[in-house]
Coordinates of C-alpha atoms in Angstrom, one line a residue:
X258 CA 79.7 -112.0 69.2
X259 CA 82.7 -114.4 69.4
X260 CA 82.9 -114.1 73.2
X261 CA 79.1 -114.6 73.5
X262 CA 79.4 -117.7 71.3
X263 CA 82.2 -119.1 73.5
X264 CA 80.2 -118.4 76.6
X265 CA 77.2 -120.3 75.2
X266 CA 79.4 -123.2 74.1
X267 CA 81.0 -123.4 77.6
X268 CA 77.6 -123.3 79.3
X269 CA 76.4 -126.1 77.1
X270 CA 79.5 -128.4 77.4
X271 CA 81.5 -127.4 80.4
X272 CA 79.3 -125.8 83.0
X273 CA 78.6 -127.7 86.2
X274 CA 75.0 -128.5 87.0
X275 CA 73.4 -128.8 90.4
X276 CA 73.2 -132.6 90.0
X277 CA 76.7 -133.4 88.8
X278 CA 80.3 -132.1 88.9
X279 CA 82.2 -130.6 91.7
X280 CA 79.5 -128.0 92.3
X281 CA 76.6 -130.5 92.4
X282 CA 74.7 -130.8 95.7
X283 CA 76.1 -127.5 97.0
X284 CA 74.9 -124.0 97.4
X285 CA 77.6 -122.5 95.2
X286 CA 77.3 -122.0 91.4
X287 CA 81.0 -122.2 90.7
X288 CA 84.2 -122.9 92.5
X289 CA 87.1 -120.5 92.9
X290 CA 89.2 -122.1 90.2
X291 CA 86.9 -122.4 87.2
X292 CA 85.7 -118.9 86.2
X293 CA 86.9 -117.6 82.9
X294 CA 86.1 -114.9 80.3
X295 CA 83.4 -117.1 78.9
X296 CA 81.5 -116.6 82.2
X297 CA 81.6 -112.7 81.8
X298 CA 78.3 -111.2 82.8
X299 CA 77.0 -114.2 84.8
X300 CA 75.6 -114.0 88.3
X301 CA 77.7 -116.3 90.4
X302 CA 77.9 -117.5 94.0
X303 CA 81.2 -118.7 95.4
X304 CA 82.6 -119.8 98.7
X305 CA 86.2 -119.8 99.8
X306 CA 88.8 -119.1 102.4
X307 CA 90.2 -115.6 102.5
X308 CA 93.7 -116.0 101.2
X309 CA 94.7 -112.3 100.6
X310 CA 93.2 -108.8 100.7
X311 CA 94.5 -105.5 99.2
X312 CA 93.4 -102.0 99.9
X313 CA 90.3 -103.4 101.7
X314 CA 88.8 -103.6 98.3
X315 CA 90.2 -106.7 96.6
X316 CA 89.7 -110.1 98.2
X317 CA 91.4 -113.3 97.0
X318 CA 89.3 -116.4 97.8
X319 CA 90.8 -119.9 97.7
X320 CA 89.2 -123.3 97.7
X321 CA 90.2 -126.8 96.7
X322 CA 90.1 -125.8 93.0
X323 CA 92.0 -122.6 92.8
X324 CA 91.7 -118.8 93.6
X325 CA 89.7 -115.9 92.3
X326 CA 89.6 -112.2 92.9
X327 CA 86.6 -110.3 94.2
X328 CA 86.2 -106.5 93.8
X329 CA 84.1 -104.7 96.4
X330 CA 84.0 -101.6 94.3
X331 CA 83.5 -98.1 95.6
X332 CA 80.0 -98.8 97.0
X333 CA 81.1 -102.1 98.6
X334 CA 84.1 -100.4 100.2
X335 CA 82.0 -97.9 101.9
X336 CA 79.6 -100.5 103.1
X337 CA 82.0 -103.3 104.1
X338 CA 85.4 -101.6 104.6
X339 CA 85.4 -102.0 108.4
X340 CA 84.4 -105.6 108.2
X341 CA 87.0 -106.4 105.6
X342 CA 89.8 -104.5 107.4
X343 CA 89.3 -106.6 110.6
X344 CA 88.5 -109.9 108.8
X345 CA 91.2 -112.5 109.6
X346 CA 92.9 -114.6 106.9
X347 CA 91.5 -118.1 106.5
X348 CA 87.9 -117.0 107.3
X349 CA 85.2 -118.7 105.2
X350 CA 83.4 -116.1 103.0
X351 CA 80.5 -116.3 100.6
X352 CA 80.3 -113.9 97.7
X353 CA 77.5 -113.3 95.3
X354 CA 78.3 -111.1 92.3
X355 CA 78.8 -110.7 88.6
X356 CA 81.8 -111.9 86.6
X357 CA 83.7 -109.0 84.9
X358 CA 86.7 -108.8 82.5
X359 CA 89.7 -107.4 84.3
X360 CA 91.0 -105.8 81.1
X361 CA 94.4 -104.3 81.5
X362 CA 94.6 -105.4 85.1
X363 CA 94.8 -109.1 84.2
X364 CA 96.9 -111.3 86.4
X365 CA 98.8 -113.9 84.3
X366 CA 100.0 -115.8 87.4
X367 CA 96.4 -116.8 88.3
X368 CA 94.4 -119.2 86.2
X369 CA 91.4 -117.0 86.8
X370 CA 93.4 -113.8 86.3
X371 CA 91.4 -112.6 83.3
X372 CA 88.3 -112.0 85.4
X373 CA 87.1 -110.8 88.7
X374 CA 83.8 -110.8 90.6
X375 CA 82.1 -107.5 91.1
X376 CA 80.6 -108.1 94.6
X377 CA 76.9 -107.6 95.1
X378 CA 76.7 -109.4 98.5
X379 CA 79.4 -110.7 100.9
X380 CA 78.8 -112.9 103.9
X381 CA 81.3 -114.0 106.5
X382 CA 80.3 -117.6 107.0
X383 CA 82.8 -118.4 109.6
X384 CA 85.4 -116.0 111.0
X385 CA 88.8 -117.6 111.7
X386 CA 90.9 -117.0 114.7
X387 CA 93.0 -113.9 114.1
X388 CA 96.1 -115.7 115.6
X389 CA 96.2 -119.0 113.8
X390 CA 99.3 -121.1 114.7
X391 CA 99.8 -121.9 111.0
X392 CA 100.2 -119.4 108.2
X393 CA 99.6 -120.3 104.6
X394 CA 102.2 -117.6 103.6
X395 CA 105.1 -119.1 105.6
X396 CA 106.8 -122.5 105.7
X397 CA 106.0 -124.0 109.1
X398 CA 108.2 -126.8 110.6
X399 CA 107.2 -130.4 110.4
X400 CA 105.9 -130.5 114.0
X401 CA 103.6 -127.6 113.4
X402 CA 102.4 -129.1 110.1
X403 CA 101.4 -132.3 111.9
X404 CA 99.9 -130.7 115.0
X405 CA 97.6 -128.4 112.9
X406 CA 97.1 -130.9 110.0
X407 CA 93.7 -129.6 109.2
X408 CA 95.4 -126.3 108.2
X409 CA 98.2 -128.0 106.4
X410 CA 95.7 -129.9 104.3
X411 CA 94.6 -126.5 102.8
X412 CA 98.0 -126.0 101.1
X413 CA 98.3 -126.6 97.4
X414 CA 101.0 -129.3 97.9
X415 CA 98.8 -131.4 100.2
X416 CA 95.7 -130.9 98.0
X417 CA 97.7 -132.1 95.0
X418 CA 99.2 -135.1 96.8
X419 CA 95.9 -136.4 98.2
X420 CA 94.1 -135.9 94.9
X421 CA 96.8 -137.7 93.0
X422 CA 96.6 -140.5 95.5
X423 CA 92.8 -140.7 95.1
X424 CA 93.0 -140.7 91.3
X425 CA 95.7 -143.3 91.3
X426 CA 93.7 -145.7 93.5
X427 CA 90.7 -145.2 91.3
X428 CA 92.6 -146.1 88.2
X429 CA 94.1 -149.2 89.9
X430 CA 90.6 -150.3 90.9
X431 CA 89.3 -149.8 87.5
X432 CA 92.1 -151.8 85.9
X433 CA 91.8 -154.7 88.4
X434 CA 88.0 -154.9 88.3
X435 CA 87.1 -154.0 84.7
X436 CA 90.1 -155.4 82.8
X437 CA 91.4 -158.2 84.9
X438 CA 88.3 -159.5 86.7
X439 CA 89.6 -159.1 90.3
X440 CA 87.3 -159.2 93.2
X441 CA 87.7 -156.6 96.0
X442 CA 87.4 -158.3 99.4
X443 CA 87.8 -156.6 102.8
X444 CA 89.6 -158.7 105.4
X445 CA 89.5 -158.4 109.2
X446 CA 91.5 -155.9 111.2
X447 CA 91.2 -157.8 114.5
X448 CA 93.2 -160.9 114.0
X449 CA 95.8 -163.0 115.8
X450 CA 99.6 -163.2 115.9
X451 CA 101.4 -164.2 112.7
X452 CA 104.7 -166.1 113.3
X453 CA 107.8 -164.3 111.9
X454 CA 107.9 -160.9 110.3
X455 CA 107.4 -157.6 112.0
X456 CA 106.2 -156.9 115.6
X457 CA 102.5 -156.5 115.8
X458 CA 100.2 -154.3 117.9
X459 CA 97.9 -156.0 120.3
X460 CA 94.3 -155.0 121.1
X461 CA 92.8 -156.2 124.4
X462 CA 89.4 -157.9 124.1
X463 CA 86.4 -157.1 126.3
X464 CA 84.0 -159.7 127.8
X465 CA 83.3 -162.5 127.1
X466 CA 86.9 -162.7 125.9
X467 CA 88.5 -160.7 128.6
X468 CA 92.1 -161.6 129.2
X469 CA 92.7 -162.2 125.6
X470 CA 94.1 -160.0 122.8
X471 CA 93.7 -159.5 119.1
X472 CA 96.6 -158.6 116.9
X473 CA 96.4 -156.0 114.2
X474 CA 97.5 -157.6 110.9
X475 CA 100.9 -156.6 109.5
X476 CA 99.4 -157.6 106.2
X477 CA 96.3 -159.6 105.0
X478 CA 98.7 -162.4 104.0
X479 CA 96.8 -165.4 105.6
X480 CA 93.4 -164.1 104.6
X481 CA 94.3 -163.7 101.0
X482 CA 95.7 -167.2 100.8
X483 CA 92.5 -168.5 102.4
X484 CA 90.5 -166.6 99.8
X485 CA 92.4 -168.5 97.2
X486 CA 91.6 -171.8 99.0
X487 CA 87.9 -170.5 99.0
X488 CA 87.9 -170.3 95.2
X489 CA 87.8 -166.5 94.9
X490 CA 90.6 -166.9 92.3
X491 CA 91.5 -163.2 92.0
X492 CA 91.5 -160.9 95.0
X493 CA 92.6 -157.4 95.7
X494 CA 92.2 -154.9 98.5
X495 CA 93.4 -151.4 99.4
X496 CA 94.5 -152.7 102.7
X497 CA 95.4 -151.0 106.0
X498 CA 98.3 -152.7 107.7
X499 CA 100.0 -152.2 111.1
X500 CA 103.5 -152.8 112.2
X501 CA 105.1 -151.9 115.5
X502 CA 108.2 -150.5 113.9
X503 CA 108.0 -146.8 114.7
X504 CA 107.9 -144.2 112.0
X505 CA 110.6 -143.0 109.5
X506 CA 110.4 -141.0 106.3
X507 CA 109.4 -144.1 104.4
X508 CA 107.3 -146.0 107.0
X509 CA 104.5 -145.4 109.5
X510 CA 103.0 -147.7 112.2
X511 CA 99.9 -147.9 110.0
X512 CA 100.1 -147.8 106.3
X513 CA 98.3 -148.7 103.1
X514 CA 99.1 -151.3 100.5
X515 CA 97.5 -152.4 97.2
X516 CA 97.2 -156.1 98.0
X517 CA 96.9 -158.7 95.3
X518 CA 96.5 -162.5 95.1
X519 CA 95.6 -164.9 92.3
X520 CA 95.4 -168.6 91.8
X521 CA 96.9 -170.9 89.2
X522 CA 99.8 -168.5 88.5
X523 CA 103.6 -168.4 88.7
X524 CA 106.2 -165.8 89.4
X525 CA 106.2 -164.5 85.8
X526 CA 102.4 -164.2 85.8
X527 CA 102.4 -162.1 89.0
X528 CA 105.2 -159.8 87.9
X529 CA 103.5 -159.2 84.5
X530 CA 100.2 -158.4 86.3
X531 CA 101.9 -155.8 88.5
X532 CA 103.7 -154.2 85.4
X533 CA 100.4 -154.0 83.6
X534 CA 98.7 -152.5 86.7
X535 CA 101.3 -149.8 87.0
X536 CA 101.4 -148.9 83.3
X537 CA 97.5 -148.9 82.9
X538 CA 97.0 -146.7 86.0
X539 CA 99.8 -144.3 85.3
X540 CA 98.7 -140.7 86.0
X541 CA 97.9 -138.8 82.8
X542 CA 99.6 -135.7 84.2
X543 CA 102.9 -137.6 84.2
X544 CA 102.6 -139.3 80.8
X545 CA 106.1 -138.1 79.8
X546 CA 107.5 -140.3 82.6
X547 CA 105.4 -143.3 81.9
X548 CA 107.4 -146.6 82.1
X549 CA 107.4 -149.3 79.6
X550 CA 106.9 -153.0 80.4
X551 CA 108.6 -155.4 81.0
X552 CA 110.7 -153.8 83.7
X553 CA 114.4 -154.5 84.1
X554 CA 115.4 -157.5 86.3
X555 CA 118.3 -157.8 88.7
X556 CA 119.2 -160.8 90.8
X557 CA 119.6 -160.3 94.5
X558 CA 123.2 -161.5 94.2
X559 CA 124.0 -158.9 91.5
X560 CA 122.2 -156.2 93.4
X561 CA 124.3 -156.8 96.5
X562 CA 127.5 -157.2 94.5
X563 CA 127.3 -154.3 92.1
X564 CA 125.2 -151.8 94.2
X565 CA 125.8 -152.9 97.8
X566 CA 122.0 -152.8 98.5
X567 CA 119.0 -154.8 97.5
X568 CA 117.1 -151.7 96.3
X569 CA 119.6 -149.8 94.1
X570 CA 118.8 -146.4 92.7
X571 CA 119.3 -147.1 89.0
X572 CA 119.4 -143.4 88.2
X573 CA 123.0 -143.7 89.3
X574 CA 125.1 -145.4 86.6
X575 CA 128.1 -146.4 88.8
X576 CA 128.8 -150.0 89.9
X577 CA 131.0 -151.4 92.7
X578 CA 134.2 -152.9 91.3
X579 CA 136.8 -155.0 93.0
X580 CA 140.2 -153.3 93.5
X581 CA 141.8 -155.6 96.1
X582 CA 144.9 -156.3 94.1
X583 CA 145.5 -152.6 93.4
X584 CA 145.5 -151.6 97.1
X585 CA 146.4 -154.7 99.1
X586 CA 150.2 -154.1 99.1
X587 CA 149.8 -150.4 99.8
X588 CA 147.6 -151.1 102.8
X589 CA 150.0 -153.8 104.0
X590 CA 147.4 -156.5 104.2
X591 CA 148.7 -160.1 104.2
X592 CA 147.3 -162.3 101.4
X593 CA 145.9 -164.9 103.8
X594 CA 143.9 -162.3 105.8
X595 CA 140.2 -161.9 104.9
X596 CA 140.5 -158.6 103.1
X597 CA 138.5 -156.9 100.4
X598 CA 138.9 -153.6 98.7
X599 CA 136.3 -152.3 96.3
X600 CA 135.7 -149.0 94.5
X601 CA 133.2 -146.9 92.7
X602 CA 134.2 -144.4 90.1
X603 CA 131.8 -141.5 90.2
X604 CA 132.1 -139.8 86.9
X605 CA 132.0 -136.0 86.9
X606 CA 131.8 -135.5 90.6
X607 CA 135.3 -134.5 91.7
X608 CA 134.7 -130.7 91.7
X609 CA 131.6 -131.1 93.9
X610 CA 133.3 -132.9 96.8
X611 CA 134.8 -130.8 99.5
X612 CA 136.6 -131.8 102.7
X613 CA 133.5 -130.8 104.7
X614 CA 131.4 -133.1 102.6
X615 CA 133.8 -136.0 103.1
X616 CA 133.9 -135.5 106.8
X617 CA 130.1 -135.6 106.9
X618 CA 130.1 -138.9 105.0
X619 CA 132.6 -140.3 107.5
X620 CA 130.3 -139.3 110.3
X621 CA 127.3 -140.9 108.7
X622 CA 129.1 -144.1 107.9
X623 CA 130.6 -144.5 111.3
X624 CA 127.1 -144.2 112.9
X625 CA 126.4 -147.8 111.7
X626 CA 128.5 -150.7 113.0
X627 CA 128.6 -152.0 109.4
X628 CA 130.7 -149.1 108.2
X629 CA 134.1 -150.0 106.7
X630 CA 137.2 -147.8 106.2
X631 CA 137.0 -145.7 103.1
X632 CA 138.8 -142.9 101.2
X633 CA 137.7 -140.5 98.5
X634 CA 140.3 -139.5 95.8
X635 CA 140.4 -137.3 92.7
X636 CA 142.8 -138.4 90.0
X637 CA 145.4 -135.6 90.1
X638 CA 144.6 -133.4 93.2
X639 CA 144.9 -135.7 96.1
X640 CA 147.5 -137.8 97.9
X641 CA 146.7 -141.5 97.2
X642 CA 147.8 -144.5 99.2
X643 CA 151.6 -144.6 99.6
X644 CA 153.1 -147.3 97.5
X645 CA 150.0 -147.7 95.3
X646 CA 150.4 -147.6 91.5
X647 CA 148.0 -144.8 90.8
X648 CA 148.5 -144.7 87.1
X649 CA 147.6 -148.4 86.7
X650 CA 144.5 -147.8 88.8
X651 CA 143.4 -144.9 86.7
X652 CA 144.0 -146.9 83.5
X653 CA 142.3 -150.1 84.7
X654 CA 139.2 -148.3 85.9
X655 CA 139.0 -145.7 83.1
X656 CA 139.2 -142.8 85.5
X657 CA 139.1 -139.3 84.0
X658 CA 140.2 -136.0 85.4
X659 CA 136.9 -134.8 86.9
X660 CA 135.9 -138.2 88.3
X661 CA 136.0 -139.1 92.0
X662 CA 137.2 -142.4 93.2
X663 CA 135.8 -144.0 96.4
X664 CA 137.7 -146.9 97.8
X665 CA 136.5 -148.9 100.8
X666 CA 138.4 -151.8 102.4
X667 CA 137.9 -154.4 105.2
X668 CA 135.5 -157.3 105.6
X669 CA 133.5 -157.8 102.4
X670 CA 130.0 -157.4 103.9
X671 CA 131.0 -154.1 105.5
X672 CA 132.8 -152.9 102.4
X673 CA 129.7 -153.6 100.2
X674 CA 127.4 -151.8 102.7
X675 CA 129.6 -148.8 102.9
X676 CA 129.9 -148.4 99.1
X677 CA 126.2 -148.9 98.8
X678 CA 125.6 -145.9 101.1
X679 CA 128.4 -143.8 99.5
X680 CA 127.1 -144.4 96.0
X681 CA 123.9 -142.5 97.0
X682 CA 125.7 -139.8 98.9
X683 CA 128.2 -139.0 96.1
X684 CA 125.3 -139.0 93.6
X685 CA 123.5 -136.4 95.7
X686 CA 126.4 -133.9 95.2
X687 CA 125.6 -133.7 91.5
X688 CA 121.8 -134.1 91.7
X689 CA 121.5 -137.6 90.2
X690 CA 118.9 -138.6 92.6
X691 CA 116.9 -135.5 92.0
X692 CA 116.2 -136.5 88.4
X693 CA 112.6 -136.8 87.5
X694 CA 112.9 -140.2 85.9
X695 CA 111.2 -143.5 86.8
X696 CA 113.6 -146.4 86.9
X697 CA 111.5 -149.5 87.8
X698 CA 113.2 -152.8 88.3
X699 CA 112.5 -156.2 89.7
X700 CA 114.9 -157.8 92.2
X701 CA 114.6 -161.6 92.0
X702 CA 116.2 -164.8 93.2
X703 CA 116.3 -163.9 96.9
X704 CA 117.4 -166.6 99.4
X705 CA 114.5 -168.3 101.1
X706 CA 116.2 -168.3 104.6
X707 CA 118.8 -166.1 106.2
X708 CA 120.7 -166.6 109.5
X709 CA 120.0 -164.2 112.4
X710 CA 123.5 -162.9 113.3
X711 CA 122.7 -162.5 117.0
X712 CA 121.1 -165.9 117.6
X713 CA 122.4 -168.0 114.8
X714 CA 118.8 -169.2 114.1
X715 CA 117.3 -169.4 110.6
X716 CA 114.7 -166.9 109.6
X717 CA 112.5 -166.4 106.6
X718 CA 114.1 -163.8 104.3
X719 CA 110.5 -162.7 103.4
X720 CA 107.9 -164.6 105.3
X721 CA 107.3 -168.3 106.1
X722 CA 104.7 -168.8 103.4
X723 CA 107.1 -168.2 100.5
X724 CA 107.7 -171.2 98.3
X725 CA 111.2 -172.2 97.1
X726 CA 111.9 -172.5 93.4
X727 CA 110.9 -176.0 92.2
X728 CA 114.6 -177.0 91.6
X729 CA 115.3 -176.4 95.3
X730 CA 112.3 -178.1 97.0
X731 CA 114.3 -181.1 98.0
X732 CA 116.8 -178.9 99.9
X733 CA 114.0 -178.2 102.4
X734 CA 115.0 -181.6 104.0
X735 CA 118.7 -181.0 103.8
X736 CA 119.9 -179.0 106.7
X737 CA 123.3 -178.1 105.2
X738 CA 121.5 -176.8 102.1
X739 CA 118.9 -174.5 103.7
X740 CA 120.9 -171.3 103.2
X741 CA 121.3 -172.2 99.5
X742 CA 117.6 -172.3 98.7
X743 CA 116.3 -169.7 96.3
X744 CA 112.9 -168.3 97.0
X745 CA 110.1 -167.5 94.5
X746 CA 110.1 -164.0 95.9
X747 CA 110.3 -160.7 94.0
X748 CA 110.7 -157.1 95.0
X749 CA 109.7 -154.1 92.9
X750 CA 112.0 -151.1 93.3
X751 CA 111.8 -147.6 92.0
X752 CA 114.5 -145.0 92.3
X753 CA 116.1 -146.7 95.2
X754 CA 112.9 -147.4 97.1
X755 CA 111.3 -150.8 97.6
X756 CA 107.8 -150.3 96.4
X757 CA 106.6 -153.7 97.4
X758 CA 107.2 -157.4 97.3
X759 CA 105.5 -160.7 96.6
X760 CA 106.0 -164.4 96.3
X761 CA 104.5 -167.6 95.1
X762 CA 103.2 -169.3 98.2
X763 CA 103.6 -172.8 99.7
X764 CA 100.2 -174.4 98.9
X765 CA 101.0 -177.9 100.4
X766 CA 100.0 -178.2 104.1
X767 CA 102.7 -180.7 105.0
X768 CA 105.4 -178.7 103.4
X769 CA 104.2 -175.5 105.1
X770 CA 104.1 -177.3 108.5
X771 CA 107.7 -178.6 107.9
X772 CA 109.0 -175.1 107.2
X773 CA 107.4 -173.5 110.2
X774 CA 108.1 -176.3 112.8
X775 CA 111.3 -178.0 111.6
X776 CA 113.2 -175.2 110.0
X777 CA 112.0 -172.0 111.7
X778 CA 111.3 -173.7 115.1
X779 CA 107.9 -172.1 115.5
X780 CA 104.6 -173.7 116.6
X781 CA 101.9 -174.1 114.0
X782 CA 99.3 -173.6 116.8
X783 CA 98.7 -170.0 115.6
X784 CA 98.3 -171.2 112.1
X785 CA 95.9 -174.2 112.4
X786 CA 93.3 -172.4 110.3
X787 CA 95.8 -171.9 107.5
X788 CA 97.2 -175.4 107.6
X789 CA 93.8 -177.0 107.6
X790 CA 92.8 -174.7 104.7
X791 CA 95.8 -175.7 102.6
X792 CA 95.0 -179.3 103.4
X793 CA 91.5 -178.9 102.0
X794 CA 92.6 -178.5 98.4
X795 CA 94.6 -175.3 97.9
X796 CA 95.4 -174.2 94.4
X797 CA 98.8 -173.0 93.4
X798 CA 98.8 -169.2 94.2
X799 CA 100.9 -166.1 94.6
X800 CA 100.6 -162.4 95.0
X801 CA 102.1 -159.0 95.6
X802 CA 101.7 -156.0 97.9
X803 CA 102.5 -152.5 96.6
X804 CA 103.2 -149.9 99.2
X805 CA 100.8 -147.2 98.2
X806 CA 102.2 -144.5 100.5
X807 CA 105.8 -144.9 99.1
X808 CA 104.6 -145.1 95.5
X809 CA 102.5 -141.8 95.7
X810 CA 105.4 -140.1 97.6
X811 CA 107.7 -140.8 94.6
X812 CA 105.1 -139.8 92.0
X813 CA 104.3 -136.6 93.8
X814 CA 108.0 -135.8 94.3
X815 CA 107.4 -135.5 98.0
X816 CA 111.1 -136.0 98.9
X817 CA 110.2 -139.7 99.5
X818 CA 108.5 -138.7 102.8
X819 CA 105.3 -140.6 103.0
X820 CA 104.0 -138.2 105.6
X821 CA 103.3 -135.7 102.8
X822 CA 100.9 -138.1 101.0
X823 CA 99.0 -139.3 104.1
X824 CA 96.2 -137.1 105.4
X825 CA 96.9 -137.7 109.1
X826 CA 100.3 -139.2 109.7
X827 CA 102.2 -140.2 112.9
X828 CA 105.4 -138.6 114.1
X829 CA 108.7 -140.5 114.3
X830 CA 107.7 -141.5 117.8
X831 CA 104.5 -143.0 116.6
X832 CA 102.3 -140.2 117.9
X833 CA 99.4 -138.3 116.4
X834 CA 100.4 -134.8 117.3
X835 CA 97.1 -133.3 116.2
X836 CA 94.9 -135.3 118.6
X837 CA 97.6 -136.2 121.1
X838 CA 97.3 -140.0 120.7
X839 CA 98.0 -142.5 122.2
X840 CA 96.8 -141.7 125.7
X841 CA 96.5 -143.6 129.0
X842 CA 93.1 -145.1 129.4
X843 CA 91.0 -144.1 132.3
X844 CA 90.1 -146.6 135.0
X845 CA 86.6 -147.3 133.6
X846 CA 88.0 -148.2 130.2
X847 CA 90.9 -150.2 131.7
X848 CA 88.5 -152.1 133.8
X849 CA 86.4 -153.0 130.8
X850 CA 89.3 -154.8 129.3
X851 CA 90.8 -156.2 132.5
X852 CA 93.9 -154.0 132.2
X853 CA 96.2 -152.7 134.9
X854 CA 99.1 -150.4 134.0
X855 CA 102.5 -150.2 135.7
X856 CA 102.3 -147.0 137.8
X857 CA 106.1 -146.3 137.3
X858 CA 105.6 -146.4 133.6
X859 CA 102.6 -144.0 133.9
X860 CA 104.5 -141.6 136.0
X861 CA 107.2 -141.5 133.4
X862 CA 104.6 -140.4 130.8
X863 CA 105.9 -137.2 129.3
X864 CA 102.7 -136.2 127.5
X865 CA 100.7 -135.2 130.5
X866 CA 97.4 -137.1 130.0
X867 CA 94.9 -136.9 132.8
X868 CA 94.9 -140.3 134.4
X869 CA 91.9 -139.6 136.6
X870 CA 89.4 -138.7 133.9
X871 CA 88.1 -140.4 130.8
X872 CA 89.6 -137.9 128.4
X873 CA 92.2 -140.4 127.5
X874 CA 89.8 -143.1 126.3
X875 CA 91.0 -145.0 123.3

């Protein structure tokens, strides 16, 4: 009676109808993950991929929602045993049957393990190839996963990651639209070059604009500013962006950002908005890790000085400290020579650091030209610098027996960079960066301009539309003060990753023209539309762009590889391995756009496209 009552209650309150839920608008009655004891005795129809079979009698079907066992029974085995024996894994199967209690054969490792389906009818909807290049029961390499992405998408990890991403975006939209009155606006993908910033992809135009090119936008920056000029007041977009930068674990040639802009605001207002957005859209499944606003704030100068990087991982408690006086004499460096020595004391890590690990660190640091000399010591088990007062060092820096001491020396910028890298590497030996904690922080007070070390020219530290703090506006007209200007720019970091950045914009047309032409040495010809827009009465405005791919990668614990949270990512060479793109266009397509390709470059193509057919059309 109790079980019958539970079944009726479930049917009334939790069952899926044909017009709603995940089973609505389909020919199934249930999915593979939802059947329970309350469904005992029901006639059901399910579809799924064949994940496992045993004794040619028991079939495990899998779909997006879980797995369930089907039992052919004695009669079913006699009728279907040959078909089941030869049926390849990953075939799509339909089963109609009755839900039964598995009794003593329950499987506690399956959510549906209390029941099974007694098969009345089985149909092979689509038989899979018997020799699939990708097996769900093994761990394929990255190249195989990307080449056969449609198979990789069936794995539980990819299912979870993409559903988390979808849910997060939905929650963000709901907060921005329903609670903060933002308007979602789509901006063009075919645009024109933006001065400064990342390299852009170009797209050739057909007639009547043949001989001209569009640029794919590296962000909707100009459009969202013009939306503010147009009085939209509060804009957002889940925006596709494009940058010709190749691909790494944390970046792709095309990526997605949650793009925001609002009028009549200031830096504090934008930062508070982003904090509220993150807190209010936080995944319910991760409520134990939910952050509290306001987030910690670090100045750019302090980040570089104490962590050696502008996106420090705050799960690591160690800071960079100066030790020049302690080692200068031991290293025989004259006082008038530009020489800096600094250290980090890594508590509790000495026993985890082997000579092999130290040698690997040296290799990694030496790869970069910024690398400085460094040494790793333990308090009592290593030979320190000859002539150095070890006891004074241990006392001054509160070093304990199981701590490791990392000292780097040389030119200050190189020392800071080296210790910034080593801080992460040492932390990895004791798992500090594997902690499931969420340490959000703002980095603020960036410089407005930086000097290009190769050319000596000034460049925007962020982009040329960023406004200086009001106290430094007059310095825009003082050449000797340009590097001393502080920007109204702010980066949001999480666990050593830059999630996004934003700024208050220059809303005065004359000031914007001065920055682009007189300071950065660029022409405003590409920006006439923006300059004229600002001159038509632009409100004070600012915004932010959150890197959605990076954010979801951290939330899903995907080892900070954004490829694991993107449905169809590119390889590190910028190629789509699944569909073998990009390709060389055939003559018909090339002619449409007035294009001719260097034959020597085409001959060097290593991907073997057919240049004489139209199979390579893009």
